[in-house]
CSV table of C-alpha atoms in Angstrom, one decimal:
chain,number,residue,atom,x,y,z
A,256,UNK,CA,26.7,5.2,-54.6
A,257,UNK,CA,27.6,2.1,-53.6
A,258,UNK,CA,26.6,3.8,-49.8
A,259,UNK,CA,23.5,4.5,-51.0
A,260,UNK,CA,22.6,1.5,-52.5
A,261,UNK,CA,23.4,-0.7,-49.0
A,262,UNK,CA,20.8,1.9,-47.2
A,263,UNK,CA,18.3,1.3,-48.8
A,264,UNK,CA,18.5,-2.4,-48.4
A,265,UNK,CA,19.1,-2.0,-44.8
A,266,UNK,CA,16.2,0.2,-44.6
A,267,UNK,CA,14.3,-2.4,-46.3
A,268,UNK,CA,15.5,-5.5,-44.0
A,269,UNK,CA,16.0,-4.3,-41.0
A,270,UNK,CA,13.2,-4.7,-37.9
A,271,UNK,CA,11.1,-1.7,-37.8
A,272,UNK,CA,12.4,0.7,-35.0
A,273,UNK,CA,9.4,1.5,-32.9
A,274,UNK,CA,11.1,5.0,-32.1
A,275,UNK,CA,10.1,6.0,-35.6
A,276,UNK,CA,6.4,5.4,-34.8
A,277,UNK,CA,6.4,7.8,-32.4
A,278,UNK,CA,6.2,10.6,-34.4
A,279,UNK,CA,4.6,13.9,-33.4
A,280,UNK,CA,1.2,13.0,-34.1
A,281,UNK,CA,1.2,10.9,-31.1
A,282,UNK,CA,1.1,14.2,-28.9
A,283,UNK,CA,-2.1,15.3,-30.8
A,284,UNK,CA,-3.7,12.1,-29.2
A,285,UNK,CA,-5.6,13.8,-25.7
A,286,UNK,CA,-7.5,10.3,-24.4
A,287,UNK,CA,-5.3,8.1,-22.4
A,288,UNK,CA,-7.2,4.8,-23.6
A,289,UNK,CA,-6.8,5.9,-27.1
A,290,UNK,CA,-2.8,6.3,-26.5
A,291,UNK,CA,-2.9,3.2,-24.7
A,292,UNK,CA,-4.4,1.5,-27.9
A,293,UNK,CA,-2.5,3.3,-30.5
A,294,UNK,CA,0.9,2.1,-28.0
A,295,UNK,CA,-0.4,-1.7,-28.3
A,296,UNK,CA,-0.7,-1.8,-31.8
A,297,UNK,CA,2.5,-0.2,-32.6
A,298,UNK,CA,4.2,-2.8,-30.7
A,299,UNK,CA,2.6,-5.4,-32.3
A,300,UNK,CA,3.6,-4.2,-35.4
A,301,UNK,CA,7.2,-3.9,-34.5
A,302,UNK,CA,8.3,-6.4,-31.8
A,303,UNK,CA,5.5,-8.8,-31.8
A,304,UNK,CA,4.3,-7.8,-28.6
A,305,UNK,CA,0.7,-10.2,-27.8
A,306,UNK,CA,0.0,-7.6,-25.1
A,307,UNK,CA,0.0,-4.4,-23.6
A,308,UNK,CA,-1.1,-3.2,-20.2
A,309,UNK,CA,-0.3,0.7,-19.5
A,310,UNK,CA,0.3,1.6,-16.1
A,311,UNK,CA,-0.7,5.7,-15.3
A,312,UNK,CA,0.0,8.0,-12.4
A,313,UNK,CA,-2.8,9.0,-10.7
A,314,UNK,CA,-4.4,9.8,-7.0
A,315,UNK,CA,-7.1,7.1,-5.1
A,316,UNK,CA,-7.7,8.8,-1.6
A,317,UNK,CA,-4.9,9.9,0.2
A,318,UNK,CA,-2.1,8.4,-1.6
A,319,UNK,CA,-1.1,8.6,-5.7
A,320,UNK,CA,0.1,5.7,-7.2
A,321,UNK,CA,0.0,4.1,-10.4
A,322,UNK,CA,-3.1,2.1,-11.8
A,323,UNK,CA,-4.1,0.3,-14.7
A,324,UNK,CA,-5.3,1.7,-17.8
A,325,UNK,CA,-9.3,0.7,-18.7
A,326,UNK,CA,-12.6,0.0,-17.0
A,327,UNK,CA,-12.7,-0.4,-14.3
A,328,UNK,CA,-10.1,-3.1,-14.1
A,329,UNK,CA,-8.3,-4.8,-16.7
A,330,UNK,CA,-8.3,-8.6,-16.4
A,331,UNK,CA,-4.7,-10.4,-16.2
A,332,UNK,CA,-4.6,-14.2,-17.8
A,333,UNK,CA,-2.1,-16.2,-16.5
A,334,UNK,CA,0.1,-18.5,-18.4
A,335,UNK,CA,2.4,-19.3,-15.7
A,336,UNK,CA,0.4,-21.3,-13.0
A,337,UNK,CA,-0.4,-23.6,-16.0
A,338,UNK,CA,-3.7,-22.3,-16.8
A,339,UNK,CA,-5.8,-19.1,-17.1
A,340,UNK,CA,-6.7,-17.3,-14.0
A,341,UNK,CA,-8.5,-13.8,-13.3
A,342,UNK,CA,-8.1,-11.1,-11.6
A,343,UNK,CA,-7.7,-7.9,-11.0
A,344,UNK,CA,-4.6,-5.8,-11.5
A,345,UNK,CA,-3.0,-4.6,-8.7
A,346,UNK,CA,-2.4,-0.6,-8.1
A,347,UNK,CA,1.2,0.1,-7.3
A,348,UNK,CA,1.8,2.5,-4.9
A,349,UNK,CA,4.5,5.4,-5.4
A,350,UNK,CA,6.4,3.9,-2.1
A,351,UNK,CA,6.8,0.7,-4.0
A,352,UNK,CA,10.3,-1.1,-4.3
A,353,UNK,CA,9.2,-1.0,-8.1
A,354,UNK,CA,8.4,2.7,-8.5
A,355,UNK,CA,11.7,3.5,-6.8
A,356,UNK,CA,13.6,1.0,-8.6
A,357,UNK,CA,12.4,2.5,-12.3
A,358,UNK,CA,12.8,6.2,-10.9
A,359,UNK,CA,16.3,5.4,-10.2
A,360,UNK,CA,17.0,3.2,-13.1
A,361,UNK,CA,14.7,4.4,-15.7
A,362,UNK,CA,15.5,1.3,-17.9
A,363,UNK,CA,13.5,-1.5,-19.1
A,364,UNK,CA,13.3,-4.1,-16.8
A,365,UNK,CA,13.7,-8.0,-18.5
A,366,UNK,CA,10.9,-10.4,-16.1
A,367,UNK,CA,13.0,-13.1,-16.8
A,368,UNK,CA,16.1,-12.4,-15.6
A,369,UNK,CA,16.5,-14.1,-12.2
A,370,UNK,CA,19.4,-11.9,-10.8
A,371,UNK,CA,19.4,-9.5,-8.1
A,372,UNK,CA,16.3,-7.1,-9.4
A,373,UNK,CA,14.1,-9.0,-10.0
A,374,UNK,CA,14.8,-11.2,-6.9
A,375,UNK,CA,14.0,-7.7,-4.8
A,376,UNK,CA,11.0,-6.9,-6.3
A,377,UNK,CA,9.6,-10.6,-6.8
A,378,UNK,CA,6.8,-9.9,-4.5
A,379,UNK,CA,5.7,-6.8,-6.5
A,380,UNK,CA,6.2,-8.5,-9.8
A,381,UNK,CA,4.8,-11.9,-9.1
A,382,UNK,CA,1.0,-11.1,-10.5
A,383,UNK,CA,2.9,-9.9,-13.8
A,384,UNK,CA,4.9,-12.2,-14.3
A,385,UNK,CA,2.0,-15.2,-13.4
A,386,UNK,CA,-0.2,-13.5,-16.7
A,387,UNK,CA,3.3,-13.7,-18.9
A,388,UNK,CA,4.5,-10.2,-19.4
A,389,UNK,CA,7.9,-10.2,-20.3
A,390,UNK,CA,9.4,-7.0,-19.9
A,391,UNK,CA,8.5,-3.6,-17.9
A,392,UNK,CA,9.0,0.0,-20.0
A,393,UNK,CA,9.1,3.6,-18.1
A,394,UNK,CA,7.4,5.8,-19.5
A,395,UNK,CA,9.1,9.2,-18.7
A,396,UNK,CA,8.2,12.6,-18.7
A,397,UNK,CA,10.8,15.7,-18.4
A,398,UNK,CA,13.0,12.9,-16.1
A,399,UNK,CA,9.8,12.0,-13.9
A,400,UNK,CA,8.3,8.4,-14.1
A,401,UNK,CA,4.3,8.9,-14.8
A,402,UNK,CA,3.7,5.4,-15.8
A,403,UNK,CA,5.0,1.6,-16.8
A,404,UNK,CA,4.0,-0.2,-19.6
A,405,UNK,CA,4.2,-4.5,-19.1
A,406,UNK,CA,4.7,-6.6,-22.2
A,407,UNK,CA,4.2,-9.8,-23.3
A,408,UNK,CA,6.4,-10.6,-26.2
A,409,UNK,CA,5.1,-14.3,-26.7
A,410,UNK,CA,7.8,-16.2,-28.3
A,411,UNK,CA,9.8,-13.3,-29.7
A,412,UNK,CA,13.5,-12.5,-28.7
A,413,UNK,CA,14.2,-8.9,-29.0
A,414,UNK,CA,17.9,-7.6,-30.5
A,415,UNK,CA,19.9,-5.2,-28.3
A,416,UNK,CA,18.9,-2.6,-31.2
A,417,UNK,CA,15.1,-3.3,-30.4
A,418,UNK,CA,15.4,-2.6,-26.5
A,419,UNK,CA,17.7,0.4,-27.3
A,420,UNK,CA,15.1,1.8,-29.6
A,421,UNK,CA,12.2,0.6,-27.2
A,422,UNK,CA,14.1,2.9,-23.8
A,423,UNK,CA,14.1,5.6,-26.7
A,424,UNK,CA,10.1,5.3,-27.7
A,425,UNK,CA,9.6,5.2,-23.9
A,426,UNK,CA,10.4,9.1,-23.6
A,427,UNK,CA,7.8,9.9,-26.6
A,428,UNK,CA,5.4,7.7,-25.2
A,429,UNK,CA,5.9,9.3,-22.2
A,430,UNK,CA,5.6,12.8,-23.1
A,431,UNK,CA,2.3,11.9,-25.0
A,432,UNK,CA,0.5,10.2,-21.8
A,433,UNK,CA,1.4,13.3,-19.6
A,434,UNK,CA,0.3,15.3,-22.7
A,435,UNK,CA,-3.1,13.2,-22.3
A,436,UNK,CA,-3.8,13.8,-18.5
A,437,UNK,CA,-2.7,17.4,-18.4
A,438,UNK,CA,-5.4,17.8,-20.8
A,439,UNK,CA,-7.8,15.5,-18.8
A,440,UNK,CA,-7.1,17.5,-15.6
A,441,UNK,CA,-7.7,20.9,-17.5
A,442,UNK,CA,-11.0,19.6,-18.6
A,443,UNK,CA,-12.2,18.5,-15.2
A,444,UNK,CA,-10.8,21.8,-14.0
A,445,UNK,CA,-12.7,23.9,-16.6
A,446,UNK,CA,-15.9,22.3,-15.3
A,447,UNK,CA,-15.6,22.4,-12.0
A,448,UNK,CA,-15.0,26.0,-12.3
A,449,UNK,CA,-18.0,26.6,-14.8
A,450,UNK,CA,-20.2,24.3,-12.3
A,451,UNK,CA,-19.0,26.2,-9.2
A,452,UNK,CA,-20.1,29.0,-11.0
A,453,UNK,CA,-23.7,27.8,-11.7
A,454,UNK,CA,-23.8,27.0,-8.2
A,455,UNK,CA,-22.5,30.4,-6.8
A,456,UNK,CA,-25.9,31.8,-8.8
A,457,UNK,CA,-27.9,28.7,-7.4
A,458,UNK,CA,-26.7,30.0,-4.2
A,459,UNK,CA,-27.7,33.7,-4.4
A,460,UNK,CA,-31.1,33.0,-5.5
A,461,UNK,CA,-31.5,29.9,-3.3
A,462,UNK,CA,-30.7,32.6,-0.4
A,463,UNK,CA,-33.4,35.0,-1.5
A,464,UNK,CA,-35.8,32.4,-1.7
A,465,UNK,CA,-35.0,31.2,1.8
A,466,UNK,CA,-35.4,34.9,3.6
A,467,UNK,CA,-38.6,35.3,2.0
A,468,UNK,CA,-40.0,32.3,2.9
A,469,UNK,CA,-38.9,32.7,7.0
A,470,UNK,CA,-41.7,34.9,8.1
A,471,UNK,CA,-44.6,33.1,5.9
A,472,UNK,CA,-43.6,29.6,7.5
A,473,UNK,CA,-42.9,31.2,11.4
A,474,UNK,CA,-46.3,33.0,11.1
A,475,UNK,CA,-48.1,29.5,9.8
A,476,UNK,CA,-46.3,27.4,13.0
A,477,UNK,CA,-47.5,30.1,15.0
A,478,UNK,CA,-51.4,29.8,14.0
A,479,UNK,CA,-51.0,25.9,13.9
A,480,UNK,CA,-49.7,25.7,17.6
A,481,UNK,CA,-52.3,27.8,18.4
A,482,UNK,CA,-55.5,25.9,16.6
A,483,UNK,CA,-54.0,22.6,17.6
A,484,UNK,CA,-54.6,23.8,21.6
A,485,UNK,CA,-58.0,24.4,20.6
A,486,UNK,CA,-58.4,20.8,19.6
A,487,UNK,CA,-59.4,17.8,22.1
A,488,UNK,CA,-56.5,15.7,23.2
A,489,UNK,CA,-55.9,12.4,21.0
A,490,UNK,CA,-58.4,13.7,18.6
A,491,UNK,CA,-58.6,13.3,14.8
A,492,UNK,CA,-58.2,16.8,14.2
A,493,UNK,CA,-54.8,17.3,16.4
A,494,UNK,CA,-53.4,14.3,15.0
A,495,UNK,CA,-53.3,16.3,11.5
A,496,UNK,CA,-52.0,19.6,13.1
A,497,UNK,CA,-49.2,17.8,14.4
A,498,UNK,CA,-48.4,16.2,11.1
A,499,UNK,CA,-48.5,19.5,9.6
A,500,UNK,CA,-46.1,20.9,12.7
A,501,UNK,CA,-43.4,18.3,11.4
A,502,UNK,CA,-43.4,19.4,8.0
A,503,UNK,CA,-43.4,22.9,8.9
A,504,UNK,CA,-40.4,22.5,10.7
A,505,UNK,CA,-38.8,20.2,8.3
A,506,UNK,CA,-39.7,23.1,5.2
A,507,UNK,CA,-37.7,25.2,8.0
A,508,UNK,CA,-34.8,23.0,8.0
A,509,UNK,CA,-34.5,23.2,4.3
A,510,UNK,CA,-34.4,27.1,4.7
A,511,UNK,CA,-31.6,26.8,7.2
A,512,UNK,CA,-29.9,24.2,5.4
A,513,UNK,CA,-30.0,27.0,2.4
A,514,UNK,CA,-29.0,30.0,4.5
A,515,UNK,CA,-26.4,27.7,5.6
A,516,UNK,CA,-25.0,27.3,2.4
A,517,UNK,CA,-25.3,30.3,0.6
A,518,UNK,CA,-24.3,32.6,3.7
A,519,UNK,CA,-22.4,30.8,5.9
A,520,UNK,CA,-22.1,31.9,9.8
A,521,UNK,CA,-19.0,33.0,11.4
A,522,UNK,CA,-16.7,30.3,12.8
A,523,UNK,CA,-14.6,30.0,15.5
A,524,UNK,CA,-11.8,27.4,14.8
A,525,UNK,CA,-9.9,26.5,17.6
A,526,UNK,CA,-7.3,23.5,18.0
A,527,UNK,CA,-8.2,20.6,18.5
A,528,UNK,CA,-7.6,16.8,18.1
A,529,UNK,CA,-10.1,15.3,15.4
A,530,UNK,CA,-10.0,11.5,16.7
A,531,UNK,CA,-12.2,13.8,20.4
A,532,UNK,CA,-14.6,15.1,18.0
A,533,UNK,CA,-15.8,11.7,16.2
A,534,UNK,CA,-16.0,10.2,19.8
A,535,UNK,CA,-18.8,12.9,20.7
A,536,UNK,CA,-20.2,12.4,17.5
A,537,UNK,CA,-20.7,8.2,18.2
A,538,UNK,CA,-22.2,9.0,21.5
A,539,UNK,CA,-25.1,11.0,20.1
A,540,UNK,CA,-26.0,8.4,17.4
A,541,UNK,CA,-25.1,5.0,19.3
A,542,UNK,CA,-28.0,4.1,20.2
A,543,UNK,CA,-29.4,4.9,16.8
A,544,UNK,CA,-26.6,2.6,15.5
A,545,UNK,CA,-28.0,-0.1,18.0
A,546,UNK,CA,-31.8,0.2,16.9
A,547,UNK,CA,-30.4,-0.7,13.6
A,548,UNK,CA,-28.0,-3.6,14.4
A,549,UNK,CA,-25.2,-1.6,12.9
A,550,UNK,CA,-21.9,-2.3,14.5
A,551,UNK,CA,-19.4,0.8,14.9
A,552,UNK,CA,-15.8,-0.2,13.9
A,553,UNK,CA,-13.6,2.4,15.1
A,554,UNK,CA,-9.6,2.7,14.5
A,555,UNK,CA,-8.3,5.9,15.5
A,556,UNK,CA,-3.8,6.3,14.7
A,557,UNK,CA,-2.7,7.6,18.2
A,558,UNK,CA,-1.1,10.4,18.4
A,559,UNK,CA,-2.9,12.7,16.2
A,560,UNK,CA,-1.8,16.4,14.8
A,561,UNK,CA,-4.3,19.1,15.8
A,562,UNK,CA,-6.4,20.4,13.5
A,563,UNK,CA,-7.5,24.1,13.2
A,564,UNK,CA,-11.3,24.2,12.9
A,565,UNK,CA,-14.8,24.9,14.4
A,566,UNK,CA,-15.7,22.4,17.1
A,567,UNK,CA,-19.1,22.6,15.7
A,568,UNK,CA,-18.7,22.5,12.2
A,569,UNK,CA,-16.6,19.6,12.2
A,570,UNK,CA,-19.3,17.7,14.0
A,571,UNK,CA,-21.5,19.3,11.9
A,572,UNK,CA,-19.6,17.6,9.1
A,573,UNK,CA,-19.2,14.2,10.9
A,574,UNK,CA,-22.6,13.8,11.8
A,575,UNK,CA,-23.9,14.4,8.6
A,576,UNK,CA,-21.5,11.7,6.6
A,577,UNK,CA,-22.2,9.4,9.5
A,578,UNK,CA,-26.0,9.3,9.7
A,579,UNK,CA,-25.9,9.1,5.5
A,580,UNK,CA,-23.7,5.6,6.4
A,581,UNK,CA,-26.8,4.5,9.1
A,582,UNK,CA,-29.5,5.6,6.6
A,583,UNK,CA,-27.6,3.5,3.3
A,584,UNK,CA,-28.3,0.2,6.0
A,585,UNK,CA,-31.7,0.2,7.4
A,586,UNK,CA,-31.5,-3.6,8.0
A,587,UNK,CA,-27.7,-3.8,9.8
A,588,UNK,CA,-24.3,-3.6,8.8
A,589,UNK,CA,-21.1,-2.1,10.0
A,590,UNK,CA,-20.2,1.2,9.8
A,591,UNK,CA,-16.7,1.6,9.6
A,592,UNK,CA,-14.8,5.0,11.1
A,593,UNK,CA,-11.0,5.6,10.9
A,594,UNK,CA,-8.6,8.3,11.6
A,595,UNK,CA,-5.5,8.5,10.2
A,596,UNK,CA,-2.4,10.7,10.0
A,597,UNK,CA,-1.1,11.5,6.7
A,598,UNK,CA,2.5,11.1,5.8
A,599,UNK,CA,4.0,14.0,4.7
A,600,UNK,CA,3.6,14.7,2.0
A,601,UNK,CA,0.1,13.1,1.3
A,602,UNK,CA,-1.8,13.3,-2.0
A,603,UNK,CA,-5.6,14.6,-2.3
A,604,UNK,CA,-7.8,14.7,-5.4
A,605,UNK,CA,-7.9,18.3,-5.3
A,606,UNK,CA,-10.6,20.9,-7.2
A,607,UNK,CA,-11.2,19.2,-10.7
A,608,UNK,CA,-9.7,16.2,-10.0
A,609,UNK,CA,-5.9,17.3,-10.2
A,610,UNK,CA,-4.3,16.3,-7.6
A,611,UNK,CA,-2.7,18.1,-5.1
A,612,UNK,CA,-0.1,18.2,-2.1
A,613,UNK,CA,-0.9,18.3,1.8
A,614,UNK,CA,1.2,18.4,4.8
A,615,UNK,CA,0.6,17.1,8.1
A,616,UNK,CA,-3.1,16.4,8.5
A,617,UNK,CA,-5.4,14.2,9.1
A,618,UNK,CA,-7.2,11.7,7.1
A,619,UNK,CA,-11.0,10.5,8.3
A,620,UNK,CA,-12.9,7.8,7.1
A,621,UNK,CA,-16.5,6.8,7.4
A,622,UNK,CA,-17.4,3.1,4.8
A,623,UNK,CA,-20.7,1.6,5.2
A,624,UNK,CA,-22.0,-1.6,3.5
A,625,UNK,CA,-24.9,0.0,1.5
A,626,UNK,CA,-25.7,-0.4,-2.1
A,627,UNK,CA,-23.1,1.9,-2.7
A,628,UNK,CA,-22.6,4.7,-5.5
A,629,UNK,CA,-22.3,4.5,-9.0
A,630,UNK,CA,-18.8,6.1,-10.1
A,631,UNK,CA,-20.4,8.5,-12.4
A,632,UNK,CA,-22.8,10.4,-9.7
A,633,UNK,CA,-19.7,10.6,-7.0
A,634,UNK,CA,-18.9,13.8,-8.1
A,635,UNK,CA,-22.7,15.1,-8.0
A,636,UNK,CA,-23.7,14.1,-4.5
A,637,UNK,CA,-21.8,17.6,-3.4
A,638,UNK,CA,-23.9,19.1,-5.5
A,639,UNK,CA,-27.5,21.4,-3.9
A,640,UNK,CA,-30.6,19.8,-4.1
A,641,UNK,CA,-28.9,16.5,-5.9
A,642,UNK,CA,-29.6,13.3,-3.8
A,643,UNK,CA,-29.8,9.7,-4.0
A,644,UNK,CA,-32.4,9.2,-1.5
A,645,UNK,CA,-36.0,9.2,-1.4
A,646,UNK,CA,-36.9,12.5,0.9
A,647,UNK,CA,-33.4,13.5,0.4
A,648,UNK,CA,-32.6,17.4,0.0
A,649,UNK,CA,-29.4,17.3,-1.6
A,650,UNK,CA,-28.2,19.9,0.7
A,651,UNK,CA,-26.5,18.1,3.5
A,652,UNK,CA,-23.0,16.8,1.3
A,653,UNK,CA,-22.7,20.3,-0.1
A,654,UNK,CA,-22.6,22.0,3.0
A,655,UNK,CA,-19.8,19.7,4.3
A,656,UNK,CA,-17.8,20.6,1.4
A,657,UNK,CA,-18.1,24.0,1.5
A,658,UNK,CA,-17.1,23.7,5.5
A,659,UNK,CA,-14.4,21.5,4.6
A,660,UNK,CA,-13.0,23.7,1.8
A,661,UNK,CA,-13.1,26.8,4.2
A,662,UNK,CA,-10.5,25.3,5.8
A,663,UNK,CA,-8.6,24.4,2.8
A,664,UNK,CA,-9.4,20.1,3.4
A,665,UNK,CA,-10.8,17.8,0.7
A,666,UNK,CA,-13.9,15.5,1.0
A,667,UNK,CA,-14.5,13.0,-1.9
A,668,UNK,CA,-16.4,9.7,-2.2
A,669,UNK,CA,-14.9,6.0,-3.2
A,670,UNK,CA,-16.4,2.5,-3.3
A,671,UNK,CA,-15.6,1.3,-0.3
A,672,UNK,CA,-13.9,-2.1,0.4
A,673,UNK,CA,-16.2,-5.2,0.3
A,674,UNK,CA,-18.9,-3.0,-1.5
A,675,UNK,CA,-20.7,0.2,0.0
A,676,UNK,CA,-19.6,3.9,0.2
A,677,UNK,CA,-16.5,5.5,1.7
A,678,UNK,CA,-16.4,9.1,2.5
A,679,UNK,CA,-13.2,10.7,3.1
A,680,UNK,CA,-12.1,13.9,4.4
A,681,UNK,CA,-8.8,15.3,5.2
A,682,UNK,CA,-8.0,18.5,7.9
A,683,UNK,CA,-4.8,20.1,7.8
A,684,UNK,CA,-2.4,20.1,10.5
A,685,UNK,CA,-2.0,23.2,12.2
């Protein structure tokens, strides 16, 4: 009895253990913001934590690492510089001294112990500890590390007990936020698939459209070539046929451009080294570059794999992303091309946003200083007949991606840095 009795007074006085919180229901959570809330204010309740910032596994470009929970960046203020500051988070990549450190560890981490630790990773830790957080928590996920959770406890002092039950929490924590972007990559997946289907039907129709209209639009060139002969040289009347000539021949484009898409031709991939191909593509569209005052940064890694693909295609491809970065800066700029290799292994965003695994390849990038695109139409510029530009067909970006896929590669759109749009694409390695 007397047993009894002391338990339920302990249970009564002791701290709350924050592994208790975590109860099942947590998995049921699917949004990675709600878990992120739901994480802060269970730690408020039960160490007196003032803040939480939630670290998650993801890909940006070619490489995964780990960014901040929120839109689009959190805000860090600091306490340790004396007064506030702000900025933004940093991203943490996977190669980080950090990442390895908690992958091998998997531990909390105390910011203000000055020993070894955290004189190793000082320069990755320094914007942390600057805003005040106090401690670093894994979050782990069938022994992989998927995020990190930063703390700042104010002027609490946490028990042995507490961090014990803390490293425990972490694995239920854990196994809710993979829980919460398995589901998020299943329902990007389960669109992408349900839109690649509307556009597979887009497609087909798209293509019937185009064959039909061939022979009308030949036969109308045809009798305008021939009344425009009839008319006097500079006159009024020739003027208007050869207005009507161009958009012909631009209604014809759009045909092709659909025939393109829906039934692609047969290629011919050879071997070849990528960093050649963008070189031929500059020369045809220098001078356009000049006419503009756009300056052409180029940065090419040396040497290069070879990649396996159509000569044509790919400059196809490269021409077409390359011209959209003139067109976003009529009034000058710089237009920005790189090609890189990819380590190996490299991370893509993959079909429906999950991420996937490349080998050898190569990596090209093409940033203008344009206005840019908003983040929610990045996905959509791939899309037929979408487009952000006045006269635009919406065909051109959907036609590099489906070349691109055909040779299993990836092409997304970022921000790029300083403002603008970056257009990546990586080749496999043959």
């Amino acid at each position: 009895m007397w047993e009894r009795v002391c338990h339920f007074f302990r249970r009564h006085t002791e701290p709350e253990d924050p592994s208790i919180e975590f109860e099942e229901g947590l998995l049921l959570i699917v949004d990675a913001e709600q878990l992120t809330n739901n994480l802060r204010s269970k730690l408020r309740r039960s160490i007196g934590a003032e803040d939480t910032i939630v670290y998650l596994a993801e890909v940006r470009g070619a490489v995964r690492g780990f960014s901040p929970v929120g839109e689009p960046w959190p805000e860090i203020q600091g306490r340790g510089s004396g007064g506030h500051t702000s900025e933004p988070l940093p991203d943490i990549p996977t190669n980080s001294k950090m990442v390895d450190w908690f992958r091998a560890n998997r531990e909390i981490l105390l910011l203000d112990n000055k020993g070894g630790v955290m004189e190793y990773l000082q320069d990755e830790l320094g914007p942390f500890v600057t805003c005040g957080m106090d401690l670093v928590l894994p979050l782990l996920s069938m022994e992989r590390l998927i995020g990190l959770v930063f703390v700042r406890l104010g002027q609490t002092v946490l028990s042995k007990s507490q961090l014990l039950s803390l490293q425990l929490s972490s694995k239920q924590a854990g196994l809710a936020f993979e829980n919460a972007l398995l589901f998020k990559e299943r329902l990007r997946q389960n669109e992408r698939m349900y839109r690649a289907e509307q556009l597979a039907t887009m497609g087909q129709f798209a293509a019937g459209i185009a064959h039909e209209l061939r022979n009308p639009l030949t036969a109308i060139r045809s009798t305008i070539q021939f009344l425009a002969s009839e008319f006097a040289d500079g006159s009024e009347q020739q003027k208007l046929s050869q207005i009507t000539l161009e958009e012909v021949d631009r209604v014809n484009g759009i045909v092709g451009s659909l025939l393109s898409l829906a039934q692609p031709t047969e290629s011919q991939p050879v071997a070849l080294d990528p960093a050649n191909e963008v070189g031929k593509c500059l020369a045809f569209i220098e001078a356009r570059a000049r006419s503009q005052n756009v300056e052409l940064q180029v940065a090419c890694d040396e040497p290069l794999p070879k990649s396996v693909i159509d000569p044509m295609e790919l400059r196809q491809v490269l021409l077409n992303i390359i011209v959209n970065g003139l067109q976003a800066m009529p009034t000058g700029g710089a237009l920005r091309i790189r090609v890189h290799r990819l380590p190996s292994p490299a991370w893509g965003p993959g079909s429906g946003g999950v991420s996937r695994v490349f080998g050898r390849g190569v990596l090209i990038e093409v940033a203008d200083q344009g206005p840019g695109i908003p983040r929610e139409l990045r996905d959509r510029v791939f899309e037929p007949f979408f487009t952000t530009k006045a006269g635009g067909t919406g065909l051109g970006l959907a036609i590099c991606r489906s070349i691109v896929k055909r040779y299993d590669g990836e092409i997304w759109v970022e921000e790029a840095e300083g403002g603008g749009t970056s257009v990546r694409v990586i080749l496999r390695a043959e």
